[in-house]
XYZ file of C-alpha atoms in Angstrom:
297
model
C 193.205 120.956 -10.231
C 190.142 119.654 -9.118
C 189.966 118.026 -5.437
C 188.688 115.116 -7.524
C 191.597 112.104 -6.873
C 192.405 113.423 -3.184
C 188.359 113.321 -2.091
C 187.692 110.095 -3.711
C 190.836 108.527 -2.198
C 189.781 110.465 1.434
C 186.549 108.488 0.839
C 187.333 104.982 0.010
C 186.278 104.352 -3.050
C 188.534 103.312 -6.040
C 187.796 104.821 -9.949
C 186.075 102.168 -10.846
C 183.482 102.234 -7.473
C 183.326 105.950 -8.351
C 182.788 105.834 -11.856
C 179.686 103.503 -11.197
C 177.794 105.616 -8.451
C 178.177 108.125 -10.950
C 176.781 106.468 -13.924
C 179.649 106.856 -16.163
C 183.180 104.647 -16.820
C 186.322 104.896 -14.937
C 188.354 106.684 -17.597
C 185.990 109.490 -17.219
C 186.979 110.048 -14.226
C 190.811 109.728 -14.620
C 190.065 113.155 -17.101
C 188.040 113.804 -14.447
C 190.985 113.992 -11.947
C 193.733 115.234 -14.219
C 191.986 118.856 -15.863
C 192.270 116.701 -19.415
C 188.113 117.152 -19.557
C 186.199 119.601 -16.580
C 183.085 117.604 -15.130
C 180.020 118.361 -15.614
C 177.512 120.308 -13.339
C 175.422 117.319 -12.572
C 178.264 115.247 -12.178
C 179.724 117.731 -9.486
C 176.181 117.477 -7.655
C 177.014 113.998 -7.273
C 179.972 114.466 -6.439
C 179.264 116.981 -3.779
C 177.114 114.393 -2.437
C 178.870 111.889 -2.262
C 181.955 113.042 -0.876
C 179.301 115.264 2.158
C 181.801 118.532 0.716
C 180.574 121.626 -1.748
C 180.373 121.971 -5.369
C 184.033 124.849 -4.687
C 186.807 122.304 -2.966
C 185.324 119.849 -5.783
C 186.527 122.341 -8.176
C 189.316 124.451 -6.163
C 193.128 125.293 -7.085
C 195.555 122.322 -4.880
C 196.883 126.430 -2.811
C 192.960 127.786 -2.149
C 190.634 127.724 0.391
C 189.343 124.288 1.453
C 185.498 124.762 3.663
C 185.306 122.986 6.989
C 183.747 119.855 6.506
C 180.339 120.797 6.810
C 177.767 117.719 5.425
C 177.325 113.647 5.106
C 178.191 111.552 1.587
C 175.047 110.738 0.939
C 172.795 110.519 -1.735
C 171.898 106.510 -1.065
C 174.608 105.821 -3.154
C 176.705 104.847 0.026
C 178.081 105.682 3.658
C 180.266 107.824 4.291
C 183.594 107.416 5.918
C 185.766 109.107 8.969
C 184.288 112.237 10.301
C 181.919 113.191 7.413
C 180.092 110.166 8.304
C 176.406 110.365 10.290
C 176.476 109.743 14.345
C 174.164 110.236 16.114
C 171.467 113.101 16.726
C 172.251 116.042 19.532
C 168.796 117.095 22.218
C 169.264 120.771 23.369
C 166.263 121.094 26.423
C 166.487 124.969 27.715
C 164.080 126.285 30.915
C 160.418 126.019 30.217
C 160.723 124.994 26.913
C 157.944 123.111 25.155
C 160.520 119.754 24.173
C 163.795 118.824 23.372
C 164.787 119.364 20.408
C 166.823 117.568 18.068
C 168.966 117.573 15.071
C 171.389 115.117 13.616
C 175.383 115.487 13.857
C 178.271 113.708 12.288
C 181.098 112.398 13.957
C 183.267 115.723 13.711
C 180.536 117.775 15.393
C 180.585 115.272 18.076
C 184.191 115.504 19.056
C 183.592 119.076 18.604
C 180.664 118.981 21.905
C 182.743 117.430 23.825
C 185.952 119.263 23.179
C 183.008 122.770 23.601
C 181.629 121.161 27.321
C 185.286 120.197 28.551
C 186.125 124.028 28.442
C 185.867 125.555 32.094
C 184.414 128.775 30.580
C 181.422 128.554 29.818
C 179.499 131.028 26.989
C 178.151 130.153 23.339
C 179.623 127.673 20.509
C 178.077 126.791 17.655
C 177.478 123.118 15.619
C 177.278 122.321 12.660
C 173.575 120.165 12.108
C 173.234 117.473 9.369
C 169.608 119.245 8.669
C 171.181 123.236 7.261
C 171.350 124.528 10.713
C 174.168 125.961 12.789
C 173.332 125.513 16.069
C 174.511 128.762 18.054
C 174.154 127.970 22.033
C 174.431 129.894 24.831
C 175.625 127.191 27.189
C 174.085 128.681 30.575
C 170.789 128.708 29.483
C 170.641 125.657 28.505
C 169.500 122.867 30.997
C 171.189 120.039 28.967
C 172.381 118.008 25.794
C 172.266 114.567 25.688
C 173.530 113.066 22.859
C 172.283 109.525 21.138
C 174.636 107.429 18.661
C 172.183 105.496 15.464
C 173.505 102.694 17.394
C 171.645 103.609 20.446
C 168.361 101.741 22.093
C 165.092 104.258 21.299
C 164.944 106.999 23.522
C 161.616 107.116 25.573
C 159.215 109.797 26.033
C 160.795 111.090 23.172
C 158.797 112.299 20.072
C 161.547 112.714 17.892
C 161.121 112.763 14.078
C 162.641 112.072 11.201
C 164.023 114.568 10.275
C 165.080 115.122 13.043
C 167.085 111.177 12.944
C 167.866 112.468 9.039
C 170.960 113.812 7.719
C 171.702 115.586 4.088
C 174.442 117.024 1.941
C 174.279 120.112 2.116
C 174.183 120.314 -0.881
C 171.182 118.968 -1.501
C 169.725 121.958 0.234
C 172.073 124.002 -2.066
C 170.151 122.597 -4.379
C 166.577 122.981 -3.676
C 167.090 126.925 -3.204
C 167.319 127.430 -6.579
C 164.100 126.442 -6.925
C 161.889 129.424 -5.984
C 163.469 131.959 -7.823
C 164.097 129.708 -10.894
C 160.291 128.735 -10.372
C 159.532 132.736 -10.372
C 161.469 133.619 -13.591
C 160.347 130.339 -15.647
C 164.121 128.342 -15.955
C 164.729 124.976 -15.815
C 166.069 124.635 -12.121
C 166.782 120.565 -12.844
C 168.111 121.712 -16.286
C 171.600 120.517 -13.963
C 170.586 117.970 -12.415
C 170.912 113.859 -12.659
C 168.081 111.652 -12.189
C 169.774 109.864 -9.507
C 169.864 113.775 -7.443
C 166.702 114.447 -9.045
C 164.873 110.991 -7.854
C 166.432 112.255 -3.944
C 165.439 115.885 -4.517
C 162.039 114.479 -5.282
C 161.090 111.952 -2.785
C 163.120 115.131 0.132
C 159.891 117.187 -1.096
C 158.131 114.974 -0.601
C 158.768 113.856 2.756
C 158.051 117.473 4.221
C 155.516 118.116 1.799
C 157.866 120.783 0.289
C 156.305 121.339 -3.220
C 154.975 125.202 -2.120
C 158.238 127.130 -2.542
C 157.085 129.346 0.470
C 157.217 126.152 2.270
C 160.380 125.562 0.769
C 162.195 129.002 1.696
C 161.194 128.560 5.229
C 162.993 125.004 5.703
C 165.834 126.756 4.041
C 166.739 130.349 4.754
C 164.662 131.016 8.275
C 166.272 131.365 11.841
C 164.336 130.614 14.279
C 165.265 132.845 18.083
C 164.349 130.328 21.191
C 164.284 133.376 24.410
C 163.749 132.565 28.001
C 160.600 132.022 28.818
C 159.196 132.723 25.022
C 157.732 130.272 22.529
C 160.362 130.157 19.347
C 159.951 133.404 16.725
C 160.724 132.384 13.365
C 161.807 134.416 10.075
C 164.273 135.174 7.062
C 167.068 136.569 8.848
C 169.311 138.674 7.252
C 171.291 136.737 6.601
C 175.118 139.104 6.928
C 174.053 139.181 11.058
C 173.729 135.851 11.778
C 177.381 135.033 9.127
C 179.080 137.209 12.080
C 177.682 135.568 15.077
C 178.024 132.886 14.089
C 181.932 134.435 13.747
C 181.645 136.224 17.119
C 180.261 133.008 18.994
C 183.601 130.467 17.999
C 185.545 133.907 19.250
C 183.815 134.148 21.827
C 182.710 137.245 21.365
C 179.925 138.579 23.169
C 177.690 141.627 21.949
C 175.300 142.443 24.738
C 172.356 143.065 22.153
C 172.365 140.283 19.604
C 170.947 141.745 15.975
C 169.281 139.796 14.578
C 166.722 142.134 11.600
C 164.560 140.220 8.904
C 165.939 140.349 5.219
C 164.298 142.995 4.357
C 165.743 145.466 6.732
C 162.329 146.816 7.924
C 162.139 145.590 11.119
C 165.384 145.545 13.184
C 165.172 143.249 16.622
C 167.400 143.563 18.841
C 167.570 140.646 21.688
C 169.854 140.971 25.124
C 171.970 138.103 24.897
C 171.756 136.738 28.348
C 168.382 136.738 27.393
C 169.119 133.827 23.902
C 168.632 130.830 24.725
C 169.838 128.757 21.325
C 169.433 130.256 17.233
C 168.494 127.905 14.838
C 170.692 129.971 11.454
C 170.707 128.129 8.062
C 173.217 126.572 6.846
C 173.309 126.837 3.920
C 173.544 131.179 4.036
C 175.997 131.271 6.421
C 178.407 129.279 3.914
C 177.378 131.412 0.938
C 178.302 134.698 2.945
C 181.366 132.904 3.675
C 182.538 131.525 0.135
C 182.368 135.083 -0.703
C 184.426 136.732 2.170
C 186.606 134.227 0.269
C 186.546 134.533 -3.320
C 187.370 139.171 -1.714
C 190.096 138.432 0.856
């Protein structure tokens, strides 16, 4: 049994409304929900965009583990409800940084940030953004954190880009991650995407000039290390090490040196923990590793 019915109800949609959004019939929705018919991959991808969740969460059995809520319900269909709704942006500054770094977040992440900031102990914490990033923050080296809701007036003297304002569902980045591999191996990566999703993808690629596969890989998979007194350092990092660091930070297990190697293993990097202000980590790679761990267990 899948989770379509529970996700649909949580989002506040009737079967008829969801059918209209997916360009299908109410009868098809009912058959998907009771398990008599399996939805196509393109339909499941569209639902992942609508519900702000993953394909795995939609198609999981009732007793399997569910991911934390990570995304925003947006495919230019409808706005999300409750804590998965796009709330606004968070700005992070540290000493000698050339700018404030802004990231779109949900209301749920806003609540998590308030919880982090209210704790007595200082250390590392993670923020999950709506532009495919986990921001791991060393609270001892941060100058300030700004929170700006969608309803607020524009921030003076801040050159905030569209990308820093806009949030996208995680499934969009997952679909895009198939494109470079498909182009290299000459198969049609778009065959399991609806026309509506392909329209969103084309607009995304145009808006951020990402039709080149190398640039797209940088957008999807590169990690940026922000160190005290140094320029940000960006490269394709070992995703298993990144996943371990995200877990360590969440548990306040802080190694003296942060080991973040290149993906090909040819260069090993060790950063003194007390010199790293924050790390921008690709969310889809970390979630892929967490999913593998769940399946292995």
